[in-house]
XYZ file of C-alpha atoms in Angstrom:
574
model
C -19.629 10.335 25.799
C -18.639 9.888 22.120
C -18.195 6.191 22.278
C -22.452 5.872 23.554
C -23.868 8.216 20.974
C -21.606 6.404 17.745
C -22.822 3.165 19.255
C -27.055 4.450 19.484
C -26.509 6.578 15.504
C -24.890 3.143 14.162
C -27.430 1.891 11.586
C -28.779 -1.722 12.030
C -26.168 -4.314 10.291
C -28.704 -5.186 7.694
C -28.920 -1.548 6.694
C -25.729 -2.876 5.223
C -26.500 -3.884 1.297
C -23.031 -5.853 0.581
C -23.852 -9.156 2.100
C -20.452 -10.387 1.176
C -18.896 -7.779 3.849
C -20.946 -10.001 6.540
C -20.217 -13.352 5.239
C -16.579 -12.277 4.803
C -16.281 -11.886 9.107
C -16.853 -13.540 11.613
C -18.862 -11.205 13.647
C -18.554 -13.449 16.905
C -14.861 -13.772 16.957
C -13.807 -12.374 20.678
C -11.403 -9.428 20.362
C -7.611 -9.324 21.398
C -8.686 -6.369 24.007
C -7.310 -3.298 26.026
C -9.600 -1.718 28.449
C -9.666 2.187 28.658
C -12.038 3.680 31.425
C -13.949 0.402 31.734
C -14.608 -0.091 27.912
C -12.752 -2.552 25.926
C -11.385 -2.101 22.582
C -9.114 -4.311 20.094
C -5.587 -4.068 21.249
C -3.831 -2.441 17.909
C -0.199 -4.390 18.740
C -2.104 -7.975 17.729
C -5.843 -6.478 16.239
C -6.320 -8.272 12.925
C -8.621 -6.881 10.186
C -11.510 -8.951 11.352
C -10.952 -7.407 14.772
C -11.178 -3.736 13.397
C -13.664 -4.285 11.315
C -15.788 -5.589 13.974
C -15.473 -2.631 15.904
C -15.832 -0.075 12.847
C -19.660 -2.577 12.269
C -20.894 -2.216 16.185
C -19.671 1.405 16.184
C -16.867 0.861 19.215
C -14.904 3.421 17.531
C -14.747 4.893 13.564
C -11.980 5.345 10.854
C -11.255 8.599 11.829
C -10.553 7.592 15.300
C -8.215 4.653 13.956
C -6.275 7.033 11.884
C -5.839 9.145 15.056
C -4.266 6.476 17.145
C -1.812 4.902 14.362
C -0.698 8.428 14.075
C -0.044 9.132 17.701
C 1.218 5.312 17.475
C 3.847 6.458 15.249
C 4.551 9.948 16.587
C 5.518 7.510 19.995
C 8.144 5.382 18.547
C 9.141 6.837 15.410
C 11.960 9.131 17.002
C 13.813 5.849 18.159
C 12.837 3.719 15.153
C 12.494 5.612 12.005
C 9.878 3.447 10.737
C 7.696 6.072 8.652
C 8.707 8.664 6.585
C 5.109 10.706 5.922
C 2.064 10.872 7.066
C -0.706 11.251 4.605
C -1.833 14.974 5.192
C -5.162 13.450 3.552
C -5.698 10.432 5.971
C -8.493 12.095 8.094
C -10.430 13.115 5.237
C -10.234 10.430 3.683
C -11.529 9.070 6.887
C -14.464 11.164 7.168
C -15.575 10.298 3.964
C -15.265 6.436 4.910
C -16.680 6.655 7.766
C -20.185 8.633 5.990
C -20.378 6.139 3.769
C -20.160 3.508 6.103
C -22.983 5.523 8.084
C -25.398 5.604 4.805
C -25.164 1.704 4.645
C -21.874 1.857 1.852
C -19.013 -0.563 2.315
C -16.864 -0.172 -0.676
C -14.594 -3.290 -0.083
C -13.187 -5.498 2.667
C -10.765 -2.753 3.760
C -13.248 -0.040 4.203
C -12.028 2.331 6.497
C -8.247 0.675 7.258
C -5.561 2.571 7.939
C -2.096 0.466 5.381
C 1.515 1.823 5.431
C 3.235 1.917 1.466
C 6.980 1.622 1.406
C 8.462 4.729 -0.014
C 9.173 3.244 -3.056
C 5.090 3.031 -4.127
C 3.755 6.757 -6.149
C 0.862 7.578 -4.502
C -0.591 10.648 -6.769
C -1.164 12.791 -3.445
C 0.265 15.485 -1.436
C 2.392 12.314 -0.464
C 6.397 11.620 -2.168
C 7.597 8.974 -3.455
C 11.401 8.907 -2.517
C 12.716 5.692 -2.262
C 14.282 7.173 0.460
C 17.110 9.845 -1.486
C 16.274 13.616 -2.191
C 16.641 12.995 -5.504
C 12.832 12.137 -5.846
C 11.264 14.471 -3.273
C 9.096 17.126 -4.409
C 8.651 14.738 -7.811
C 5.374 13.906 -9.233
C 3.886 10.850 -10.988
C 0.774 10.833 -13.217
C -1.610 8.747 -11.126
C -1.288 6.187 -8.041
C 0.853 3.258 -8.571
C -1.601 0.161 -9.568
C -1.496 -1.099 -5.837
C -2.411 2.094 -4.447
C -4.941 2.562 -6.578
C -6.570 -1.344 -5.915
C -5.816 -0.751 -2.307
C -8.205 2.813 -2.405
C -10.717 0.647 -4.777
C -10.867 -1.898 -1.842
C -11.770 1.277 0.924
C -8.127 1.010 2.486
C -6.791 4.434 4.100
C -3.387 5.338 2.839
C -2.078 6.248 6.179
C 2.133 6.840 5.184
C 4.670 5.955 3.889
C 7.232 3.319 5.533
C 11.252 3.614 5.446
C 13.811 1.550 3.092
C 17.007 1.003 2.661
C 17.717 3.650 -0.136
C 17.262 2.584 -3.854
C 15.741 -0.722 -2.119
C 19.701 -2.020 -1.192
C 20.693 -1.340 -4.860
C 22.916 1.985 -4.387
C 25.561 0.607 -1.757
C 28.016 -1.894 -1.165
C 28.669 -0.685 2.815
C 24.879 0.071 3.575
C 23.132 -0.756 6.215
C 19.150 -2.344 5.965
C 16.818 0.402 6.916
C 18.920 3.417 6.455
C 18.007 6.232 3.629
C 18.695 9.865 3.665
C 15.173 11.108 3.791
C 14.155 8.343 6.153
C 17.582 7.495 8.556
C 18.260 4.309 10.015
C 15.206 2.270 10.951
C 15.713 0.310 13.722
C 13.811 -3.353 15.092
C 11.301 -3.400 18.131
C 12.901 -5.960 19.341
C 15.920 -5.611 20.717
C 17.389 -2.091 21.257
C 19.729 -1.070 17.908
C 18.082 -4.280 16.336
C 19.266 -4.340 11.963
C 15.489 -4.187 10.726
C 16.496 -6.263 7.632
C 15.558 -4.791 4.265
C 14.537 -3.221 2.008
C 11.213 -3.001 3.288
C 12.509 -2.309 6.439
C 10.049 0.420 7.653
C 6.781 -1.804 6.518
C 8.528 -4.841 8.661
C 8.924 -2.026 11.913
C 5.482 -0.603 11.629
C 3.202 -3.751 11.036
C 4.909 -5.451 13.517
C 4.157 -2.561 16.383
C 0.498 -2.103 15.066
C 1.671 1.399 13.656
C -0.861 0.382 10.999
C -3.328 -2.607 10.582
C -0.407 -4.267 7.826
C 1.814 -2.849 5.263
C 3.103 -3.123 1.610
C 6.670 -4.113 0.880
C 8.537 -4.752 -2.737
C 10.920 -7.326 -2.710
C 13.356 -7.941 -5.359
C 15.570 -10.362 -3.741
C 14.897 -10.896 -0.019
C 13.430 -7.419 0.472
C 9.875 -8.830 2.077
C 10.739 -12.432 3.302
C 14.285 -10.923 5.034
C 12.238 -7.845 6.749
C 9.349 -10.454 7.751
C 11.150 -12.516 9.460
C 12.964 -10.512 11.694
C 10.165 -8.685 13.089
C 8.160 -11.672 13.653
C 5.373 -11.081 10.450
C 3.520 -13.062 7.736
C 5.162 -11.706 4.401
C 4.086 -13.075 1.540
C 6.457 -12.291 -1.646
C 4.215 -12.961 -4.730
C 5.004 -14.853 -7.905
C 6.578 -11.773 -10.198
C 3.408 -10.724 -12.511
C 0.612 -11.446 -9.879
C 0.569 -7.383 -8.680
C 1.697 -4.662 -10.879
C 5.039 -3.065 -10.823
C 3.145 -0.155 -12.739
C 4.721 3.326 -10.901
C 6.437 1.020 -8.575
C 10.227 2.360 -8.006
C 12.348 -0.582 -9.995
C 15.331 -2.562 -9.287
C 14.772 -5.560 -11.242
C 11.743 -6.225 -14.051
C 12.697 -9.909 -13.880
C 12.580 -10.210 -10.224
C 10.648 -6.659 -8.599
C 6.947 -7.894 -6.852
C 5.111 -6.036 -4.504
C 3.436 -7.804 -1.420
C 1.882 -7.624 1.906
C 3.214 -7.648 5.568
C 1.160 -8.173 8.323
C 0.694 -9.734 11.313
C -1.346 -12.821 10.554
C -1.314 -15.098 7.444
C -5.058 -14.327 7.070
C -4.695 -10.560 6.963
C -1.797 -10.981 4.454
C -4.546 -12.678 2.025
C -6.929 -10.059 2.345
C -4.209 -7.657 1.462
C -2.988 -9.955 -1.313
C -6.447 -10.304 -2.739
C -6.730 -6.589 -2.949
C -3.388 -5.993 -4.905
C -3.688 -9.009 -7.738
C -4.719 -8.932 -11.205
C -3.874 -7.986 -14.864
C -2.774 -4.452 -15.877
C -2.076 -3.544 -19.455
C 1.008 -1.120 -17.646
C 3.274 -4.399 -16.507
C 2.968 -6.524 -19.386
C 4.506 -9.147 -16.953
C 0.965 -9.277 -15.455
C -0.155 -10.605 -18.556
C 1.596 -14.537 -17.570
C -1.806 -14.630 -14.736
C -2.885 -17.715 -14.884
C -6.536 -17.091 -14.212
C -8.994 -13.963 -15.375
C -9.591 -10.900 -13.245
C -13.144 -11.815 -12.544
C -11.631 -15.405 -11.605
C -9.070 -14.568 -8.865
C -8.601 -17.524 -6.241
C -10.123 -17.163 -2.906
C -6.933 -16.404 -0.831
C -9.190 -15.397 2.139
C -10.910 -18.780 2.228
C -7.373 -20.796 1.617
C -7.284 -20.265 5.448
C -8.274 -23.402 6.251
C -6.568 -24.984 9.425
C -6.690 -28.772 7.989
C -4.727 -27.668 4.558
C -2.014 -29.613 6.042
C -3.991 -32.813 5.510
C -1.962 -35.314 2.863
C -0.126 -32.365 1.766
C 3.665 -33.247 0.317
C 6.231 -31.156 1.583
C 10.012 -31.178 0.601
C 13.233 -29.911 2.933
C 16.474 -28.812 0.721
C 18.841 -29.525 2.969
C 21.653 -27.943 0.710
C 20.075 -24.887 0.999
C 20.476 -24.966 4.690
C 24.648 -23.694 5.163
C 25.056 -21.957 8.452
C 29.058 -23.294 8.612
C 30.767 -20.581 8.545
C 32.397 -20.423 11.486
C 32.238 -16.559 12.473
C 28.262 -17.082 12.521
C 27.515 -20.711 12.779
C 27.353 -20.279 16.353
C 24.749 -17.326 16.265
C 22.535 -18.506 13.987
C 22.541 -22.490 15.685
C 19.273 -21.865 17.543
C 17.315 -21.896 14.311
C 17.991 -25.208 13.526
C 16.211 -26.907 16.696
C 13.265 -24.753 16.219
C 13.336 -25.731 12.240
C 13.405 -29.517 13.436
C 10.579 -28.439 15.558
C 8.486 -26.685 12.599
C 8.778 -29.875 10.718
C 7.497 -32.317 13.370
C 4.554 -29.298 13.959
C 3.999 -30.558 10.055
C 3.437 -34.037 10.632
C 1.447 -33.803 12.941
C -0.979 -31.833 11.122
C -1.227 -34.580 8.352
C 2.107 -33.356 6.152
C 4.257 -35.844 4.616
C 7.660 -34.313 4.771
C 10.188 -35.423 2.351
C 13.501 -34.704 3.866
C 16.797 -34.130 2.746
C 16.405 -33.437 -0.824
C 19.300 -31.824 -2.524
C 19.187 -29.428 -5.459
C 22.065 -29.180 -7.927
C 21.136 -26.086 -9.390
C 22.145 -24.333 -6.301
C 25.119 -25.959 -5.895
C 26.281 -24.443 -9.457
C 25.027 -21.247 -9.059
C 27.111 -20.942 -5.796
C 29.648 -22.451 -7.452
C 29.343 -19.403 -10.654
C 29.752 -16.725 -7.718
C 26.001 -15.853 -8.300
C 26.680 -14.443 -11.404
C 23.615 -15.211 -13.296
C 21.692 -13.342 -11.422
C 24.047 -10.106 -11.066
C 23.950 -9.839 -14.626
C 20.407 -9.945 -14.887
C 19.782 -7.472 -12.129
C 22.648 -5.206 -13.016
C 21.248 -4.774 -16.574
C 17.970 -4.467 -15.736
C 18.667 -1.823 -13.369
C 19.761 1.252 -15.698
C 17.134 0.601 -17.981
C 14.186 0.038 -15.619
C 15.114 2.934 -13.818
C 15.778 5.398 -16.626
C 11.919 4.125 -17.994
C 10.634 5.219 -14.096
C 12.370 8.671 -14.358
C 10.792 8.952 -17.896
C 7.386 8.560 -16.253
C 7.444 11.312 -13.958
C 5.153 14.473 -14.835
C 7.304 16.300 -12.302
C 11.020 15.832 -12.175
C 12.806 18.627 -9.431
C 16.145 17.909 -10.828
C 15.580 16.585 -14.531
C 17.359 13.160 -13.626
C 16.642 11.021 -16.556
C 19.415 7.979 -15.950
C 21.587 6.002 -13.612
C 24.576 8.411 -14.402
C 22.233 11.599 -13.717
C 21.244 10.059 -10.156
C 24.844 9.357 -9.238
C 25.894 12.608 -9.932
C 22.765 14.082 -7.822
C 24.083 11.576 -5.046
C 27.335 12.627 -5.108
C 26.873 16.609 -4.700
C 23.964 16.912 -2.249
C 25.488 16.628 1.306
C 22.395 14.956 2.561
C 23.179 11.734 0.545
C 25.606 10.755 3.475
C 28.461 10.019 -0.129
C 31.060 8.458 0.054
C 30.149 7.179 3.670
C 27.175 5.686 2.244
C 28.977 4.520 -1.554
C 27.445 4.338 -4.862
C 29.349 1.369 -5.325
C 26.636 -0.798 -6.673
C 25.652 1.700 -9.179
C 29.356 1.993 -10.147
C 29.156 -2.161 -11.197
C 25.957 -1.767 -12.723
C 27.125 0.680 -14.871
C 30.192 -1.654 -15.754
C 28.193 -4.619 -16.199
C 25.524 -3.211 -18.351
C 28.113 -1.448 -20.896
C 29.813 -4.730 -21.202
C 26.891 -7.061 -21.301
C 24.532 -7.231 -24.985
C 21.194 -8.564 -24.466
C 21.759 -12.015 -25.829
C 24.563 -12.202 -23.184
C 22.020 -10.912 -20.964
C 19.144 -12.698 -21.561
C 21.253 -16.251 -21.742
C 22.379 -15.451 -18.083
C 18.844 -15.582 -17.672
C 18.237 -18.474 -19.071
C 20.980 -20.270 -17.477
C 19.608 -19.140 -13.874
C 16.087 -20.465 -14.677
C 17.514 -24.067 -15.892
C 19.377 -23.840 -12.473
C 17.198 -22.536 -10.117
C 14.670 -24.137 -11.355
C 14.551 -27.495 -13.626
C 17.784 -28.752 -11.457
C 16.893 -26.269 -8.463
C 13.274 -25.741 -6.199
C 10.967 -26.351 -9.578
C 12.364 -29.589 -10.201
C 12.349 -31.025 -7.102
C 8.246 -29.400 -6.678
C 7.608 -31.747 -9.674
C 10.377 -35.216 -8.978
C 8.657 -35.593 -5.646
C 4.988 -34.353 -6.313
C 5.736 -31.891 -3.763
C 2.833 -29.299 -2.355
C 5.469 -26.943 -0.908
C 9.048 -26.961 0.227
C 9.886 -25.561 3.832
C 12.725 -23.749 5.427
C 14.311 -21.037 7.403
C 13.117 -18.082 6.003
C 16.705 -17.151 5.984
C 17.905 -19.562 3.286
C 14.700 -19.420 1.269
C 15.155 -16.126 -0.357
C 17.816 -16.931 -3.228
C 15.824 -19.548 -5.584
C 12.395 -17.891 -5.774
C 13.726 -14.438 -5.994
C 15.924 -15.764 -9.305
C 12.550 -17.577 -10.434
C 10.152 -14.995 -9.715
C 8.267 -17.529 -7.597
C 6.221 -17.179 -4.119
C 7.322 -17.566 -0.354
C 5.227 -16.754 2.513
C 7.099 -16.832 5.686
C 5.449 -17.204 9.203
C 7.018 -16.743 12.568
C 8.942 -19.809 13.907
C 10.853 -18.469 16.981
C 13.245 -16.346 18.011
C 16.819 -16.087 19.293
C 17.127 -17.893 23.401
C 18.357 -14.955 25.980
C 21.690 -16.927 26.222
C 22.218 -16.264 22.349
C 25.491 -15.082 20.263
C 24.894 -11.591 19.533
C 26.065 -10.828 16.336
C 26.599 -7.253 14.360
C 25.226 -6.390 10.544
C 28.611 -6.054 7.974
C 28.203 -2.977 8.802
C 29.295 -2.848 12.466
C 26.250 -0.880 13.319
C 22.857 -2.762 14.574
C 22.588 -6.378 16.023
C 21.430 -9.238 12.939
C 21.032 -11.783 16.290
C 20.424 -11.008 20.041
C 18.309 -12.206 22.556
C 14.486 -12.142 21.651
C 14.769 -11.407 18.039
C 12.754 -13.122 15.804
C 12.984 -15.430 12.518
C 10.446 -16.970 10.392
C 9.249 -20.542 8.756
C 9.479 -20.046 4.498
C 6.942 -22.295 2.467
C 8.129 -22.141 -1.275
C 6.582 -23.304 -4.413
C 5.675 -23.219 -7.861
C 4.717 -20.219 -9.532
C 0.952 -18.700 -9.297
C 0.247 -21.408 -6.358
C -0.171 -18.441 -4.175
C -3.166 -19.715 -2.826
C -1.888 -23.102 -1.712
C 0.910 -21.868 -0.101
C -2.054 -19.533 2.185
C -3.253 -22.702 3.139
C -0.158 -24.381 4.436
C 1.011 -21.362 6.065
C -2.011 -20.728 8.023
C -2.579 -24.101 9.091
C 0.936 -23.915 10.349
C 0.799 -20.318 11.812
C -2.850 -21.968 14.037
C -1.024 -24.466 15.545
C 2.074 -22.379 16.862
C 0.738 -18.786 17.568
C 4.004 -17.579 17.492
C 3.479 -14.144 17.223
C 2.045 -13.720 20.217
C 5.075 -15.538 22.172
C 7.408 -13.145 20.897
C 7.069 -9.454 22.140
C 8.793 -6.009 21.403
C 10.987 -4.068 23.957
C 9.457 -0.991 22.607
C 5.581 -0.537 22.384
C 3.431 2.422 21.603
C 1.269 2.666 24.156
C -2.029 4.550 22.853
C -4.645 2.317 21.653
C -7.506 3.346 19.741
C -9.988 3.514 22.698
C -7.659 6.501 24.275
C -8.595 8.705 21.296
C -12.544 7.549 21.639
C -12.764 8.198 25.951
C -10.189 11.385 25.193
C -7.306 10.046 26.697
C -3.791 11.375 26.594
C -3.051 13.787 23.623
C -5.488 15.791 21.717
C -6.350 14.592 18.472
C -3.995 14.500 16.075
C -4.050 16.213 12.609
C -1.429 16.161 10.290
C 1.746 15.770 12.559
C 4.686 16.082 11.928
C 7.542 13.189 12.181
């Protein structure tokens, strides 16, 4: 049997030479299990990267045989969810070669060996695409991986796929739908059936929450982590803008575009955080890190369940508007389990500082969101057009906004004009009628707003650690500040609840069992405080593991060790 002779070739642990790799896990930690033929192995729906990496160390199973059962994984539910666009024809090599090096005593970083899903908006320089989900990019080429990619390789992850968005990241329609692209379809949530995924990272949200992979990347511009997070009950953490690169990163926005993890536990978000941060002379935006590359905080050891303890923690009750009255009713049940969350808080040693109100908002609401349409809309064209420029292979010589539309508009399998281009359309308006000091003053004017009369004035008026809320409502200041959120799960919608459709008529925003999240907001770069709130909340709920899919791939990574079900799988098709 396979499983025996791995576990009698497996090298003693302290043939290891990284003795960070064993102080990093906790070797003892029991594992979330299934059982296959009498042996038991981490279930992948709730494994965490301690759990996998146990079993890669004691020899229970290798990368290879990971790789095989996230692919089989996906090849299960990906018909009914459109999740994941491509699977890396590399993966198993890639594999092999981890898993020899982990054989001769090598561990080349604290992913060694992990299978991670990239939203198709992330170059990988492979046999991979990078689409952002239109045919307008397939079959083009970029120079080298994306900065991410390339950290995440450094730190021994596997690039196992790439996850579905909603096309352009949301930024091409005005009638889309989250989740739906032409390469990719409409991805769909686990947790009730036709569930709206949220987006853009829609396909990172799907698979990290089924264990298609051990966690995910997402970009978020505004919402496009946080929203995706907390409907499919994950930890996403949406960085301050300039703590990862945006270097061969699809753009929307320069002044608002980060890229960030999605998993399944606060603490495996950190390690994927920690593996993604630093300086890079390509995204000059990196360059406001306040702290050196060889002095990155310990995000991993911010998990500390007492980081509650005496810390100050605001609630902007303006923020909170859930009266309009053809979804006040559907969205009620988040309010109980908010009050809930906040008494959670105090117990753990918070001080919460409750109905604060921030005028900032109220004038931005009160401008139409204007500030920030400008600034998006005329960073669009530009950031784009400099992407395009950066190609080394470019199948249809699109150079611009205009070129794209026109691509958009005469292939068939763009799904025009019942998917519009309407966005684009304003952008192009708004940029041709917009100089940059009118542009850059909008900007301005949404920092004084958002911030100094909005979230970073309060932080500082009240000596605040954090400030809390429904995911849902915590996406519009930070993404206009370029600050961090990390949301947690909080609860889900009762079986008695509202249902209620997208705008689009198509897939269910609430229904019985679907999840939604618990935001903690603060200044920029405090990353690593907000870790430590977060987890100490995300201990004392375990919320995850209260609310479950209605869909579930059922092969675990033991069925490909015992030879269970399929054969294995090589580069598959989806």
């Amino acid at each position: 049997m396979r499983f025996l002779r791995s576990l009698c070739l497996l090298p003693l642990a302290t043939a290891f030479g990284s003795s960070w790799y064993h102080n990093a896990f906790s070797w003892q930690k029991p594992l979330l299990r299934s059982t296959v033929n009498g042996v038991h192995f981490p279930s992948l729906l709730d494994a965490d990267l301690e759990d996998l990496a146990a079993g890669l160390e004691k020899g229970l199973f290798t990368s290879i045989d990971l790789v095989n059962a996230y692919t089989r994984r996906i090849l299960e539910v990906n018909s009914t969810l459109k999740a994941v666009t491509q699977l890396n024809p590399d993966a198993l090599t890639i594999a092999s070669e981890l898993d020899a090096a982990r054989t001769n005593g090598t561990i080349v970083g604290p992913l060694h060996g992990i299978p991670i899903l990239l939203k198709d908006n992330i170059a990988t320089a492979d046999k991979m695409d990078n689409t952002a989900g239109s045919y307008a990019l397939v079959g083009a080429k970029v120079p080298e991986d994306s900065t991410v990619t390339a950290k995440l390789r450094r730190a021994g992850a596997i690039i196992l796929g790439k996850t579905n968005l909603s096309e352009w990241a949301n930024s091409r329609s005005k009638n889309y739908t989250s989740g739906w692209s032409a390469t990719g379809g409409q991805t769909e949530g686990a947790y009730y059936p036709q569930q709206d995924p949220s987006g853009s990272s829609s396909g990172s949200g799907v698979a990290s929450a089924l264990g298609l992979a051990l966690a995910s990347l997402g970009t978020e511009t505004h919402g496009s982590i946080l929203a995706p997070s907390d409907a499919n009950n994950l930890v996403g953490i949406k960085p301050s803008v300039g703590l990862t690169s945006r270097y061969l990163v699809v753009p929307v926005s320069e002044h608002q575009d980060t890229v960030g993890p999605m998993a399944r536990t606060v603490k495996d978000a950190a390690y994927l955080l920690s593996a993604i941060v630093g300086p890079d002379p390509n995204d000059n935006y990196t360059s406001a890190i306040p702290f050196s590359s060889d002095q990155t905080p310990d995000y991993v050891g911010a998990c500390d369940y007492f980081a509650l303890r005496g810390a100050r923690i605001g609630v902007p009750r303006n923020l909170i508007e859930i009266d309009d009255p053809t979804t006040s009713s559907a969205y009620a049940p988040l309010l109980p389990a908010f009050e809930t969350a906040l008494s959670i808080l105090r117990s753990a040693g918070a001080t919460i500082i409750d109905d604060l109100f921030l005028p900032g908002y109220e004038t931005i609401k009160q401008e139409n969101y204007v500030f920030e349409s400008i600034v998006m809309m005329t960073d669009f064209p530009r950031n784009l057009a400099k992407y395009f420029a950066q190609l080394t292979v470019n199948p249809h010589n699109i150079t611009s906004l205009k070129d794209l539309e026109r691509f958009t508009h005469s292939d068939g399998r763009e799904d025009w004009p019942e998917h519009d281009t309407l966005a684009w359309d304003r952008s192009f308006n708004v940029s041709a009628t917009t100089t940059p000091a009118e542009a850059w003053g909008n900007y301005t004017a949404l920092q004084h707003y958002a911030g100094e009369l909005g979230l970073f004035g309060a932080l500082k008026n009240h000596s605040l650690d954090a400030m809390v809320l429904p995911t849902m409502f915590a996406i519009g200041l930070p993404a206009e500040l370029g600050s961090p959120v990390i949301s947690v799960p909080m609860g889900k919608y009762p079986e008695d609840a509202k249902k209620l459709k997208n705008g689009y008529g198509n897939q269910w925003l609430v229904a019985p069992g679907v999840p939604f999240g618990l935001a903690f907001m603060g200044e920029r770069f405090s990353e690593e405080k907000l870790i430590g709130l977060a987890y100490a909340y995300e201990q004392r709920t375990k919320v995850r593991g209260q609310v479950r899919p209605y869909l579930v791939p059922r092969t675990e990574v033991g069925d490909v060790v015992v030879g269970v079900g399929m054969g294995v799988v090589g580069k598959g098709d989806l």
